[in-house]
PDB file of C-alpha atoms in Angstrom:
ATOM      1  CA  GLY A   1       4.788  12.447   5.729  1.00 53.00           C
ATOM      2  CA  LEU A   2       4.216  16.099   6.600  1.00 60.00           C
ATOM      3  CA  ARG A   3       7.827  16.657   7.662  1.00 75.00           C
ATOM      4  CA  PHE A   4       9.944  13.668   6.669  1.00 79.00           C
ATOM      5  CA  GLY A   5       9.635  11.439   3.645  1.00 86.00           C
ATOM      6  CA  HIS A   6      10.892  10.850   0.143  1.00 87.00           C
ATOM      7  CA  PHE A   7      10.901  14.523  -0.843  1.00 86.00           C
ATOM      8  CA  SER A   8      12.158  16.091   2.406  1.00 84.00           C
ATOM      9  CA  ARG A   9      15.773  17.191   2.379  1.00 83.00           C
ATOM     10  CA  GLU A  10      16.101  18.380   5.972  1.00 89.00           C
ATOM     11  CA  ILE A  11      17.626  14.978   6.745  1.00 91.00           C
ATOM     12  CA  PRO A  12      19.215  13.116   3.797  1.00 93.00           C
ATOM     13  CA  MET A  13      17.360   9.972   2.705  1.00 93.00           C
ATOM     14  CA  ALA A  14      20.218   7.660   3.698  1.00 95.00           C
ATOM     15  CA  ARG A  15      20.047   9.071   7.229  1.00 95.00           C
ATOM     16  CA  GLN A  16      16.248   8.746   7.341  1.00 94.00           C
ATOM     17  CA  ILE A  17      16.611   5.083   6.384  1.00 96.00           C
ATOM     18  CA  GLU A  18      19.266   4.590   9.086  1.00 97.00           C
ATOM     19  CA  ASN A  19      16.988   6.216  11.671  1.00 96.00           C
ATOM     20  CA  MET A  20      13.990   4.099  10.688  1.00 96.00           C
ATOM     21  CA  THR A  21      16.121   0.953  10.713  1.00 98.00           C
ATOM     22  CA  ARG A  22      17.461   1.682  14.200  1.00 98.00           C
ATOM     23  CA  ASN A  23      14.025   2.572  15.591  1.00 97.00           C
ATOM     24  CA  LEU A  24      12.207  -0.375  14.021  1.00 98.00           C
ATOM     25  CA  ALA A  25      14.959  -2.803  15.037  1.00 98.00           C
ATOM     26  CA  ALA A  26      14.254  -1.825  18.638  1.00 97.00           C
ATOM     27  CA  LEU A  27      10.494  -2.159  18.153  1.00 97.00           C
ATOM     28  CA  VAL A  28      10.646  -5.629  16.571  1.00 98.00           C
ATOM     29  CA  LYS A  29      12.215  -6.968  19.776  1.00 97.00           C
ATOM     30  CA  VAL A  30       9.051  -5.947  21.619  1.00 97.00           C
ATOM     31  CA  ALA A  31       6.851  -7.172  18.747  1.00 97.00           C
ATOM     32  CA  GLU A  32       8.493 -10.589  18.892  1.00 97.00           C
ATOM     33  CA  THR A  33       7.904 -10.972  22.623  1.00 97.00           C
ATOM     34  CA  THR A  34       4.209 -10.138  22.161  1.00 97.00           C
ATOM     35  CA  GLY A  35       3.778 -12.130  18.930  1.00 97.00           C
ATOM     36  CA  ILE A  36       2.835  -9.111  16.829  1.00 97.00           C
ATOM     37  CA  VAL A  37       4.078  -8.650  13.275  1.00 97.00           C
ATOM     38  CA  LEU A  38       4.634  -4.977  12.473  1.00 98.00           C
ATOM     39  CA  ALA A  39       3.498  -3.961   8.977  1.00 97.00           C
ATOM     40  CA  PHE A  40       5.297  -0.885   7.600  1.00 97.00           C
ATOM     41  CA  GLU A  41       2.947   0.943   5.187  1.00 97.00           C
ATOM     42  CA  ASN A  42       3.939   3.037   2.213  1.00 95.00           C
ATOM     43  CA  HIS A  43       1.831   5.850   3.631  1.00 93.00           C
ATOM     44  CA  MET A  44       2.276   8.595   1.030  1.00 88.00           C
ATOM     45  CA  ASP A  45       5.687   9.388   2.457  1.00 91.00           C
ATOM     46  CA  TYR A  46       8.285   6.846   1.339  1.00 94.00           C
ATOM     47  CA  ARG A  47       8.736   4.766  -1.784  1.00 96.00           C
ATOM     48  CA  ILE A  48       8.542   1.000  -1.464  1.00 98.00           C
ATOM     49  CA  SER A  49      12.221   0.795  -2.476  1.00 97.00           C
ATOM     50  CA  GLU A  50      13.055   2.826   0.642  1.00 97.00           C
ATOM     51  CA  ILE A  51      10.760   0.766   2.880  1.00 98.00           C
ATOM     52  CA  VAL A  52      12.280  -2.460   1.550  1.00 98.00           C
ATOM     53  CA  GLN A  53      15.759  -1.162   2.475  1.00 98.00           C
ATOM     54  CA  VAL A  54      14.550  -0.740   6.055  1.00 98.00           C
ATOM     55  CA  VAL A  55      12.813  -4.131   6.199  1.00 98.00           C
ATOM     56  CA  GLU A  56      15.893  -5.876   4.798  1.00 98.00           C
ATOM     57  CA  ALA A  57      18.246  -4.021   7.156  1.00 98.00           C
ATOM     58  CA  VAL A  58      16.148  -4.912  10.221  1.00 98.00           C
ATOM     59  CA  ASP A  59      16.069  -8.496   8.920  1.00 98.00           C
ATOM     60  CA  SER A  60      13.327  -9.815  11.189  1.00 98.00           C
ATOM     61  CA  PRO A  61      10.189 -11.847  10.431  1.00 97.00           C
ATOM     62  CA  TRP A  62       8.458  -9.466  12.855  1.00 98.00           C
ATOM     63  CA  LEU A  63       8.743  -6.529  10.422  1.00 98.00           C
ATOM     64  CA  ARG A  64       6.925  -6.801   7.116  1.00 98.00           C
ATOM     65  CA  ILE A  65       5.041  -4.532   4.696  1.00 98.00           C
ATOM     66  CA  ASN A  66       1.470  -3.290   4.494  1.00 98.00           C
ATOM     67  CA  TYR A  67       1.300  -2.499   0.762  1.00 98.00           C
ATOM     68  CA  ASP A  68      -1.143   0.276  -0.148  1.00 97.00           C
ATOM     69  CA  PHE A  69      -2.029  -0.045  -3.822  1.00 97.00           C
ATOM     70  CA  ALA A  70      -2.495   3.696  -4.515  1.00 96.00           C
ATOM     71  CA  ASN A  71      -0.195   5.515  -2.087  1.00 94.00           C
ATOM     72  CA  GLY A  72       2.740   5.346  -4.477  1.00 93.00           C
ATOM     73  CA  TYR A  73       1.178   8.117  -6.579  1.00 92.00           C
ATOM     74  CA  SER A  74       2.122  10.649  -3.894  1.00 90.00           C
ATOM     75  CA  VAL A  75       5.824   9.782  -4.196  1.00 92.00           C
ATOM     76  CA  VAL A  76       5.763   9.400  -7.998  1.00 92.00           C
ATOM     77  CA  GLU A  77       6.110   5.622  -7.879  1.00 95.00           C
ATOM     78  CA  ASP A  78       4.710   3.034 -10.271  1.00 95.00           C
ATOM     79  CA  GLN A  79       2.402   0.737  -8.276  1.00 95.00           C
ATOM     80  CA  VAL A  80       3.194  -2.368 -10.328  1.00 97.00           C
ATOM     81  CA  GLU A  81       6.963  -1.943  -9.980  1.00 97.00           C
ATOM     82  CA  ALA A  82       6.482  -1.268  -6.277  1.00 98.00           C
ATOM     83  CA  ALA A  83       4.358  -4.410  -5.915  1.00 98.00           C
ATOM     84  CA  HIS A  84       7.220  -6.494  -7.319  1.00 98.00           C
ATOM     85  CA  LEU A  85       9.545  -5.044  -4.656  1.00 98.00           C
ATOM     86  CA  ALA A  86       7.045  -5.281  -1.797  1.00 98.00           C
ATOM     87  CA  ALA A  87       5.605  -8.737  -2.494  1.00 98.00           C
ATOM     88  CA  PRO A  88       8.283 -10.829  -0.740  1.00 98.00           C
ATOM     89  CA  TYR A  89       7.571  -8.901   2.483  1.00 98.00           C
ATOM     90  CA  THR A  90       3.837  -8.191   2.188  1.00 98.00           C
ATOM     91  CA  VAL A  91       1.579  -9.474   4.970  1.00 98.00           C
ATOM     92  CA  MET A  92      -1.222  -6.940   4.590  1.00 97.00           C
ATOM     93  CA  THR A  93      -2.651  -4.624   1.947  1.00 98.00           C
ATOM     94  CA  HIS A  94      -4.870  -1.625   1.591  1.00 97.00           C
ATOM     95  CA  ILE A  95      -6.617  -2.190  -1.713  1.00 98.00           C
ATOM     96  CA  LYS A  96      -7.337   1.340  -2.839  1.00 97.00           C
ATOM     97  CA  ASP A  97      -7.980   2.961  -6.197  1.00 97.00           C
ATOM     98  CA  MET A  98      -7.355   6.474  -7.439  1.00 96.00           C
ATOM     99  CA  ARG A  99      -8.233   8.189 -10.668  1.00 95.00           C
ATOM    100  CA  VAL A 100      -5.418  10.227 -12.190  1.00 93.00           C
ATOM    101  CA  GLN A 101      -6.101  13.381 -14.153  1.00 92.00           C
ATOM    102  CA  SER A 102      -2.678  13.995 -15.655  1.00 87.00           C
ATOM    103  CA  ILE A 103      -3.516  17.229 -17.446  1.00 83.00           C
ATOM    104  CA  THR A 104      -5.385  20.079 -15.773  1.00 81.00           C
ATOM    105  CA  THR A 105      -5.900  23.735 -16.597  1.00 86.00           C
ATOM    106  CA  THR A 106      -3.288  24.629 -13.972  1.00 86.00           C
ATOM    107  CA  GLY A 107      -0.727  22.234 -15.455  1.00 83.00           C
ATOM    108  CA  GLU A 108      -0.614  20.152 -12.280  1.00 85.00           C
ATOM    109  CA  PRO A 109      -1.864  16.577 -12.154  1.00 85.00           C
ATOM    110  CA  ARG A 110      -4.747  15.737  -9.811  1.00 89.00           C
ATOM    111  CA  PHE A 111      -5.513  12.510  -7.982  1.00 91.00           C
ATOM    112  CA  PHE A 112      -8.993  11.491  -6.907  1.00 94.00           C
ATOM    113  CA  HIS A 113     -10.022   8.572  -4.723  1.00 95.00           C
ATOM    114  CA  ALA A 114     -12.342   6.186  -6.545  1.00 97.00           C
ATOM    115  CA  PRO A 115     -14.245   2.979  -5.892  1.00 98.00           C
ATOM    116  CA  LEU A 116     -12.125  -0.064  -6.745  1.00 98.00           C
ATOM    117  CA  GLY A 117     -12.084  -0.564 -10.501  1.00 98.00           C
ATOM    118  CA  TYR A 118     -13.052   3.031 -11.276  1.00 97.00           C
ATOM    119  CA  GLY A 119      -9.568   4.512 -11.065  1.00 97.00           C
ATOM    120  CA  ASN A 120      -6.179   3.901 -12.631  1.00 97.00           C
ATOM    121  CA  VAL A 121      -4.508   1.514 -10.181  1.00 98.00           C
ATOM    122  CA  GLU A 122      -3.778  -1.868 -11.781  1.00 98.00           C
ATOM    123  CA  ILE A 123      -5.515  -3.854  -9.033  1.00 98.00           C
ATOM    124  CA  PRO A 124      -5.746  -7.284 -10.742  1.00 98.00           C
ATOM    125  CA  GLU A 125      -2.118  -7.087 -11.868  1.00 98.00           C
ATOM    126  CA  ILE A 126      -0.933  -6.185  -8.361  1.00 98.00           C
ATOM    127  CA  LEU A 127      -2.959  -9.005  -6.816  1.00 98.00           C
ATOM    128  CA  GLU A 128      -1.359 -11.406  -9.299  1.00 98.00           C
ATOM    129  CA  ILE A 129       2.124 -10.184  -8.365  1.00 98.00           C
ATOM    130  CA  LEU A 130       1.330 -10.699  -4.681  1.00 98.00           C
ATOM    131  CA  GLN A 131      -0.057 -14.157  -5.461  1.00 97.00           C
ATOM    132  CA  GLN A 132       3.128 -15.129  -7.312  1.00 97.00           C
ATOM    133  CA  LYS A 133       5.807 -13.457  -5.192  1.00 98.00           C
ATOM    134  CA  SER A 134       4.544 -13.359  -1.614  1.00 96.00           C
ATOM    135  CA  PRO A 135       5.852 -16.131   0.636  1.00 92.00           C
ATOM    136  CA  ASN A 136       2.323 -16.937   1.843  1.00 94.00           C
ATOM    137  CA  PRO A 137      -0.243 -15.192  -0.394  1.00 95.00           C
ATOM    138  CA  ASP A 138      -3.220 -16.931   1.210  1.00 92.00           C
ATOM    139  CA  SER A 139      -2.414 -15.371   4.581  1.00 94.00           C
ATOM    140  CA  ILE A 140      -2.245 -11.752   3.379  1.00 96.00           C
ATOM    141  CA  SER A 141      -4.868  -9.616   5.111  1.00 95.00           C
ATOM    142  CA  HIS A 142      -6.569  -7.393   2.549  1.00 96.00           C
ATOM    143  CA  CYS A 143      -8.421  -4.259   3.604  1.00 96.00           C
ATOM    144  CA  ILE A 144     -10.671  -2.473   1.113  1.00 96.00           C
ATOM    145  CA  GLU A 145      -9.961   1.207   1.541  1.00 94.00           C
ATOM    146  CA  THR A 146     -12.528   3.593   0.096  1.00 91.00           C
ATOM    147  CA  CYS A 147     -11.777   7.210   0.903  1.00 89.00           C
ATOM    148  CA  CYS A 148     -14.672   9.168  -0.504  1.00 89.00           C
ATOM    149  CA  LEU A 149     -15.436  12.794   0.172  1.00 87.00           C
ATOM    150  CA  PRO A 150     -18.580  13.641   2.163  1.00 91.00           C
ATOM    151  CA  GLU A 151     -20.551  14.406  -1.003  1.00 94.00           C
ATOM    152  CA  TYR A 152     -20.229  10.762  -2.108  1.00 94.00           C
ATOM    153  CA  ASP A 153     -22.007   7.729  -0.695  1.00 96.00           C
ATOM    154  CA  PRO A 154     -19.487   5.478   1.110  1.00 95.00           C
ATOM    155  CA  GLN A 155     -21.923   2.528   1.059  1.00 96.00           C
ATOM    156  CA  LEU A 156     -22.234   2.813  -2.725  1.00 97.00           C
ATOM    157  CA  TRP A 157     -18.447   3.013  -3.083  1.00 97.00           C
ATOM    158  CA  MET A 158     -18.037  -0.117  -0.957  1.00 97.00           C
ATOM    159  CA  LYS A 159     -20.747  -1.930  -2.954  1.00 97.00           C
ATOM    160  CA  LEU A 160     -19.069  -0.999  -6.254  1.00 97.00           C
ATOM    161  CA  SER A 161     -15.659  -2.007  -4.879  1.00 97.00           C
ATOM    162  CA  ILE A 162     -16.865  -5.417  -3.723  1.00 97.00           C
ATOM    163  CA  GLU A 163     -18.621  -6.002  -7.056  1.00 97.00           C
ATOM    164  CA  PHE A 164     -15.381  -5.183  -8.878  1.00 98.00           C
ATOM    165  CA  LEU A 165     -13.385  -7.592  -6.724  1.00 97.00           C
ATOM    166  CA  GLU A 166     -16.012 -10.316  -7.197  1.00 96.00           C
ATOM    167  CA  THR A 167     -16.091  -9.961 -10.984  1.00 97.00           C
ATOM    168  CA  GLU A 168     -12.450  -9.105 -11.764  1.00 97.00           C
ATOM    169  CA  CYS A 169     -10.393 -10.563  -8.905  1.00 97.00           C
ATOM    170  CA  ALA A 170     -12.351 -13.436  -7.339  1.00 95.00           C
ATOM    171  CA  GLN A 171      -9.568 -15.945  -8.014  1.00 94.00           C
ATOM    172  CA  TYR A 172      -7.416 -14.193  -5.382  1.00 94.00           C
ATOM    173  CA  PHE A 173     -10.041 -14.564  -2.649  1.00 89.00           C
ATOM    174  CA  LYS A 174     -11.747 -17.925  -3.347  1.00 74.00           C
ATOM    175  CA  SER A 175     -10.500 -19.873  -0.346  1.00 61.00           C
ATOM    176  CA  ARG A 176     -10.801 -17.010   2.086  1.00 54.00           C
ATOM    177  CA  THR A 177     -13.278 -16.483   4.869  1.00 58.00           C
ATOM    178  CA  PRO A 178     -13.713 -12.884   6.036  1.00 58.00           C
ATOM    179  CA  VAL A 179     -12.747 -12.093   9.608  1.00 57.00           C
ATOM    180  CA  GLY A 180     -15.805 -12.552  11.818  1.00 57.00           C
ATOM    181  CA  ALA A 181     -17.628 -14.775   9.298  1.00 57.00           C
ATOM    182  CA  SER A 182     -18.736 -18.218  10.362  1.00 50.00           C
TER     183      SER A 182
END
């Protein structure tokens, strides 16, 4: 994302997509032989619409999407619209929230990480889209991603995030057992 991505023009987007398709097509052959599904994340560099083009072009069950709920902000992408595009290919998520301050004294918007439910990402709506449109919603691996600055308490952020998921989104996790739980 520091050199190539949605906003870089050094290499045209169509060419970037061709390059990713060629490279990932080679990697999925190795992934298949080892039984590993690769999950391409929207990692603050490409829009989901661009990632979906690559996944569809590679056309392999060994390449899917790791959908990060908040990363679309960095490429000026609506998370709900992106979730609709990503859902048919999503095998993993990073459930993350960010608070958006659209007006600042400098005239530039600011984005702040937040505990789940304390930002502006439409988490319940995205989980519903994934539930409805993913081929196997019960097998999606969800990772809670709290990215707090050192002056904040990461344990408190995780506690608040889990409480939010339990009170607002429990229906999406009812039949699930966390990894490592017995």
